[in-house]
Coordinates of C-alpha atoms in Angstrom, one line a residue:
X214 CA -5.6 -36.3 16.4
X215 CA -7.9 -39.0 17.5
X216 CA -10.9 -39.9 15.8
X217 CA -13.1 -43.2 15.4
X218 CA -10.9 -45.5 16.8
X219 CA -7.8 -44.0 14.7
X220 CA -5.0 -41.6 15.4
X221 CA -3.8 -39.8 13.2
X222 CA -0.6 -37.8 12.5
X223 CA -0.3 -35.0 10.0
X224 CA 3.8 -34.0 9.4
X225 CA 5.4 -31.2 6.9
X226 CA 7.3 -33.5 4.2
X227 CA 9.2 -32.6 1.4
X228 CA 8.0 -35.2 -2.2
X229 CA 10.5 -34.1 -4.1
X230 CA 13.8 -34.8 -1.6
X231 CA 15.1 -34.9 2.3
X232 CA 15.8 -31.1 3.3
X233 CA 13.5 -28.5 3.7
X234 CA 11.8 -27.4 0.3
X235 CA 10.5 -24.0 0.2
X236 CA 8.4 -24.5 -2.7
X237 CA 6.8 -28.0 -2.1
X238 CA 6.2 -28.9 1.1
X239 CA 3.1 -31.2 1.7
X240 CA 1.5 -32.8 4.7
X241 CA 2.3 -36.1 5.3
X242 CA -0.1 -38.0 6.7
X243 CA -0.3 -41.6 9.0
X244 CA -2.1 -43.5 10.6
X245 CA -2.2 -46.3 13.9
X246 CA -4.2 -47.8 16.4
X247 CA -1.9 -48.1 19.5
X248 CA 0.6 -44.9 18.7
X249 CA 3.5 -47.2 18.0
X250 CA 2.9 -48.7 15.2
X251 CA 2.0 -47.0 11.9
X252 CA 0.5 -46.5 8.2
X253 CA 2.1 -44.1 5.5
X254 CA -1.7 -43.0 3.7
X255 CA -1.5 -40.6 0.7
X256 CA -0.5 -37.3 1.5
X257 CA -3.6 -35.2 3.1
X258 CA -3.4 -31.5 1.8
X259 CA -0.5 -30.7 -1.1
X260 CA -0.3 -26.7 -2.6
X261 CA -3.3 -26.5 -5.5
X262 CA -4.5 -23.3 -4.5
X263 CA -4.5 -19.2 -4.2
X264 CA -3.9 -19.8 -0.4
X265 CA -1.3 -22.6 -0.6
X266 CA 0.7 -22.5 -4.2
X267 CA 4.0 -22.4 -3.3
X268 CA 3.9 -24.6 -0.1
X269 CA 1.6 -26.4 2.9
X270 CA 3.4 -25.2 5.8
X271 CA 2.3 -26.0 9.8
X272 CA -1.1 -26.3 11.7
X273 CA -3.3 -27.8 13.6
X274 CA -6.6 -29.9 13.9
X275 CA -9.1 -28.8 15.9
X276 CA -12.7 -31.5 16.3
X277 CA -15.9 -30.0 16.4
X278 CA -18.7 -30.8 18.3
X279 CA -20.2 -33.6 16.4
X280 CA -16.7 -35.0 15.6
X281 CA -15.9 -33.1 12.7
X282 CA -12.3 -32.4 12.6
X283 CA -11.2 -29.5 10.7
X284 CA -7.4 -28.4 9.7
X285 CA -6.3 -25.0 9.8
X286 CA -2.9 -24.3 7.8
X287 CA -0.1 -22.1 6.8
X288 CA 0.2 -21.3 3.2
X289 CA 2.3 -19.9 0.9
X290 CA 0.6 -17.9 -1.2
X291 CA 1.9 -16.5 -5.2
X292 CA 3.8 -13.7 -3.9
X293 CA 5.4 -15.5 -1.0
X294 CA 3.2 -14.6 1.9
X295 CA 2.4 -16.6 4.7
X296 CA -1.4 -16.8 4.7
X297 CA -3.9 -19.5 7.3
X298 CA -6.3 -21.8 5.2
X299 CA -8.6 -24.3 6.1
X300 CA -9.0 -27.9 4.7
X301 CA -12.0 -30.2 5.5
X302 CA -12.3 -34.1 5.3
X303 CA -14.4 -35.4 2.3
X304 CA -16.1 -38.4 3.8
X305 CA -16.8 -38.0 7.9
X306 CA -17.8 -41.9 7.9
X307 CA -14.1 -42.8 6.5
X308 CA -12.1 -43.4 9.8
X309 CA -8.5 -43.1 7.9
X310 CA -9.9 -39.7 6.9
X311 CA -8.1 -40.4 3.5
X312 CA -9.6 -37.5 1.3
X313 CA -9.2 -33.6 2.0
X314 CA -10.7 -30.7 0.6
X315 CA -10.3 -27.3 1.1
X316 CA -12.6 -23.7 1.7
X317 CA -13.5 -22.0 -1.4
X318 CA -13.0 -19.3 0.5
X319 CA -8.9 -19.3 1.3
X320 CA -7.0 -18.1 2.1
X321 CA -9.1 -17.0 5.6
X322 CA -6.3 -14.9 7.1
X323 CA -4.1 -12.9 5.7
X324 CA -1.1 -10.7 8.0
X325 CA -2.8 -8.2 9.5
X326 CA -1.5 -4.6 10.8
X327 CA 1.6 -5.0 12.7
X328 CA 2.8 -8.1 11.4
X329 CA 5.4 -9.0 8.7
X330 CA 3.5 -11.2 5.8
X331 CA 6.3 -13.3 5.9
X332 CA 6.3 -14.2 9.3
X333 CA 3.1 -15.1 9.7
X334 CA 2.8 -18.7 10.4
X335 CA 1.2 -22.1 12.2
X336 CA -1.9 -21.9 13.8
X337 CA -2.9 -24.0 16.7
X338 CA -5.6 -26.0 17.8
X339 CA -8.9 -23.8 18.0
X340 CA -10.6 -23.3 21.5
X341 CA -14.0 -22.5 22.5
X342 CA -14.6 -19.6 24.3
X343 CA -17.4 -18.5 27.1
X344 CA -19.0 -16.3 24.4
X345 CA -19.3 -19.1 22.2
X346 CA -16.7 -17.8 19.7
X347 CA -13.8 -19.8 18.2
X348 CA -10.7 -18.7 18.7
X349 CA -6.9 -19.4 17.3
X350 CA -3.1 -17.7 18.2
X351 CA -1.0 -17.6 15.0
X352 CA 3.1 -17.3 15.5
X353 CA 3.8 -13.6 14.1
X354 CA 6.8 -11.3 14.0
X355 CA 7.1 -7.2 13.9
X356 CA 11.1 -6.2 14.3
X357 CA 13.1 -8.7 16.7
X358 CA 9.1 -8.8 18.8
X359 CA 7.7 -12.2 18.6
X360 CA 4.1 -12.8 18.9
X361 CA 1.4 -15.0 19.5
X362 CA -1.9 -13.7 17.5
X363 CA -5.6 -14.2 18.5
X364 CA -8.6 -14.5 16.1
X365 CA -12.2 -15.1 16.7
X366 CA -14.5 -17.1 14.8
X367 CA -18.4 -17.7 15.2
X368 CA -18.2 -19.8 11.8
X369 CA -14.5 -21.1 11.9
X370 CA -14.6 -19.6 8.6
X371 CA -14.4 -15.9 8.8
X372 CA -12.1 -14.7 11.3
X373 CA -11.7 -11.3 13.3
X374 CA -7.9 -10.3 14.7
X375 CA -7.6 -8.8 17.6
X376 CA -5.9 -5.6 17.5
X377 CA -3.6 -6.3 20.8
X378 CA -1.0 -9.6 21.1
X379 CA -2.0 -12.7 22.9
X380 CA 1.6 -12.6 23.9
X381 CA 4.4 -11.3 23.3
X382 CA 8.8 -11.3 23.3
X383 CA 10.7 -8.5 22.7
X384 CA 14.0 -9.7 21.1
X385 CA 13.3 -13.1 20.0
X386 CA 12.0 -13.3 16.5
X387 CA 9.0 -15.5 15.1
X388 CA 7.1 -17.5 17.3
X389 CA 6.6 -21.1 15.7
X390 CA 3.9 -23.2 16.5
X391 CA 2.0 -21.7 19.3
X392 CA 0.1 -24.3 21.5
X393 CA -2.3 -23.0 24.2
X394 CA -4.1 -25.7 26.3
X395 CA -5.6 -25.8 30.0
X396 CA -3.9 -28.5 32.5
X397 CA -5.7 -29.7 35.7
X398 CA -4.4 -28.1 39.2
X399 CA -4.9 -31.2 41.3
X400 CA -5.1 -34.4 38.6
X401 CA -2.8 -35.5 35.8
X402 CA -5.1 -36.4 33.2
X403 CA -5.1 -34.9 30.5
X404 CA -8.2 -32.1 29.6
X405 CA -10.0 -31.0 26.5
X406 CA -8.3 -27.5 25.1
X407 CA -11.8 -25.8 25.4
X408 CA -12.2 -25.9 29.2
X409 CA -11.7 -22.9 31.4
X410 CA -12.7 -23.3 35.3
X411 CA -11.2 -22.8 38.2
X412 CA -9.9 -26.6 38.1
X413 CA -7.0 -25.8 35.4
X414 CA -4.3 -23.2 34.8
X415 CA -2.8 -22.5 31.3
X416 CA -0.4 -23.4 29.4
X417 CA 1.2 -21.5 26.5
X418 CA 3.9 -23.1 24.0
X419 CA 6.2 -21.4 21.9
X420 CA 9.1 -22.8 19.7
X421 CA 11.2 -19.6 19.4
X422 CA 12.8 -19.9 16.0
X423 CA 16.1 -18.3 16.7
X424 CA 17.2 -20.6 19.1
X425 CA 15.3 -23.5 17.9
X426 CA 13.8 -24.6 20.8
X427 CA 10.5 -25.1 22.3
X428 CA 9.9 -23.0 26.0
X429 CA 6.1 -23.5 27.8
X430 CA 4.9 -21.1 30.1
X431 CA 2.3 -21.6 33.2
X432 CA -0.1 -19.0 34.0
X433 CA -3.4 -17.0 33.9
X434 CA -5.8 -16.9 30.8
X435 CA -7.3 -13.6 31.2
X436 CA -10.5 -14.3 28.9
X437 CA -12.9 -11.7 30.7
X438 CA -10.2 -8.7 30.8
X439 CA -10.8 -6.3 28.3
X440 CA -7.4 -7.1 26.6
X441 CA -8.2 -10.9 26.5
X442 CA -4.1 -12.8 26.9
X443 CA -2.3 -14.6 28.4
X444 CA -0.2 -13.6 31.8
X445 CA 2.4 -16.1 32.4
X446 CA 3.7 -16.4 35.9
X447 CA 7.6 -15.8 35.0
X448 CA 8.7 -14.2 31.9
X449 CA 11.2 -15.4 29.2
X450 CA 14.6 -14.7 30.5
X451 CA 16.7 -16.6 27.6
X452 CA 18.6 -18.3 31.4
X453 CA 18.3 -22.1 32.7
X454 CA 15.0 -20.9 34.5
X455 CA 13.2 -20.5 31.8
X456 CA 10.8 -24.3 31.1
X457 CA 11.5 -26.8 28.8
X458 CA 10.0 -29.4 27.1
X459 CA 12.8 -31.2 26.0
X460 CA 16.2 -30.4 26.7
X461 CA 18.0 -32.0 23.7
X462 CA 16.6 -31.3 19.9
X463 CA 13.5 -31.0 20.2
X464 CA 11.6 -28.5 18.1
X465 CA 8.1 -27.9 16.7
X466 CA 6.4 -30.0 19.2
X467 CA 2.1 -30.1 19.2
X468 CA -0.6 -31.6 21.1
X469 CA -3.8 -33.1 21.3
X470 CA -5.9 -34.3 24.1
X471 CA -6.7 -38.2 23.5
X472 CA -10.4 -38.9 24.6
X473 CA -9.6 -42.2 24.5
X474 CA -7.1 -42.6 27.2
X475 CA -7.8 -38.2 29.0
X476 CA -4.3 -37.9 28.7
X477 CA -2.6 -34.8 26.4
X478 CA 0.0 -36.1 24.2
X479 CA 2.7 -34.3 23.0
X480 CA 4.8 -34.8 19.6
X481 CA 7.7 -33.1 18.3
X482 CA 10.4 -32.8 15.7
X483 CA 14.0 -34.2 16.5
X484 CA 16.7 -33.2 13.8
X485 CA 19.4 -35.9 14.4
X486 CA 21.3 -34.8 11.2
X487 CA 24.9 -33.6 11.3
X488 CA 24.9 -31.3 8.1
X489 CA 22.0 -30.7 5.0
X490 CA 24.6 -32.9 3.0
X491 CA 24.0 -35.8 5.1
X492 CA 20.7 -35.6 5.2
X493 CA 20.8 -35.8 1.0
X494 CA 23.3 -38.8 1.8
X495 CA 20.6 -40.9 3.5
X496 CA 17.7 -39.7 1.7
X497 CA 15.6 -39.3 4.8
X498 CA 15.5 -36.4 7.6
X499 CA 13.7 -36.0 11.0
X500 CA 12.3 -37.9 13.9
X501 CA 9.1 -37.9 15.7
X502 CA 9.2 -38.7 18.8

């Protein structure tokens, strides 16, 4: 996320050791000037509440019109369910954005019909439709389907499901981290996630979980059907064919469009460990490239 002059990088860390801790997981939180060069802050949202006791699990930003940048996260809640929350910054004039609260109100979204409460997980950045209305996909899971879940907001506070997929995979599991974003036809700058003209196509991202890897997908955003979705041009064949961001380890990956430069940059997880024991060896995990 970019805002006043700072980016700023939000992560899923474990306080308490170097593997993955179901119970504690926090968001890290840094910051730079130039993308290279960064500044370990206090950690921006740690579990303290219904929504989130257990663990702070993936998200997104999303910046509101009057550069207000809100987070939208996955919790765990008291009885182990994956539930979305929302977390605000406490002082918009601080450019480090050093202090979070969060909605009185969380958690916002809980699994609806059709959806495992357990799989149920990382909301993306929040895009603006022709109606006016907010919307977000959530990564969901019914059976082996995998599925990308829309919501629509007018407040960004209370939030409507809608009753039919955004997408969906038969076979594949969860779908982690969903990203949704418009690319230009005929430029290669970068464009803000709300836009929707016939200048860009669509892209969808999803990191399928059970083979750790994170496919995109090019195609039609069919916002004025009466099943609003996504059509992607070629479907997920689990061959060479299908696209790639990354072909090495590279998981988890999210974006943001940079106002500063119009460009969309792209981060992701690499996990250059050779066992969970080695990890504990080094006392560190993960790369973010």
């Amino acid at each position: 996320m970019y805002y006043k002059g700072v980016y700023h990088f939000f992560y899923q860390r474990n306080p308490d050791g170097a593997t993955f801790g179901h119970e504690k997981m926090v968001w890290g939180h840094s910051v730079s000037k130039d993308l290279i060069n960064w500044t370990h802050l206090n950690d921006a949202i740690e579990p303290s509440c219904v929504g989130d006791s257990k663990s702070c699990f993936s998200g997104s930003a999303t910046i509101l019109p009057g550069e207000k940048p809100l987070m939208l996260y996955t919790g765990i809640d008291g009885k182990g369910h994956q539930v979305q929350n929302l977390a605000m910054p406490n002082n918009l004039s601080d450019p480090y954005l050093r202090e979070w609260e969060k909605h009185p109100q969380n958690p916002l979204m809980t699994a609806p019909s059709g959806v495992e409460e357990n799989e149920f997980r990382d909301p993306s950045t929040a895009w603006q439709g022709k109606d006016g209305k907010w919307r977000v996909i959530i990564g969901a899971q019914k059976g082996d389907q995998g599925k990308a879940i829309l919501y629509r907001s007018d407040d960004f506070v209370n939030w409507i499901v809608d009753p039919n997929p955004f997408y969906a995979t038969d076979g594949t599991g969860v779908c982690e981290c969903p990203e949704f974003f418009p690319v230009y036809i005929n430029s290669t700058n970068g464009v803000d996630t709300t836009m929707e003209n016939s200048s860009v196509r669509h892209v969808l991202k999803i990191s399928y979980y059970r083979r750790h890897l994170d496919f995109y997908f090019i195609g039609k955003y069919a916002s004025d059907s009466d099943q609003e979705k996504f059509i992607p041009d070629a479907k997920y064949t689990e061959t060479y064919k299908d696209l790639r961001f990354d072909y090495g380890l590279y998981y988890a990956s999210k974006s943001f469009f940079d106002y500063a430069t119009n460009r969309r940059i792209l981060w992701g997880w690499v996990e250059e460990h050779d066992s969970k024991q080695d990890s504990i060896d080094k006392g560190w995990a993960g790369l973010q490239v």
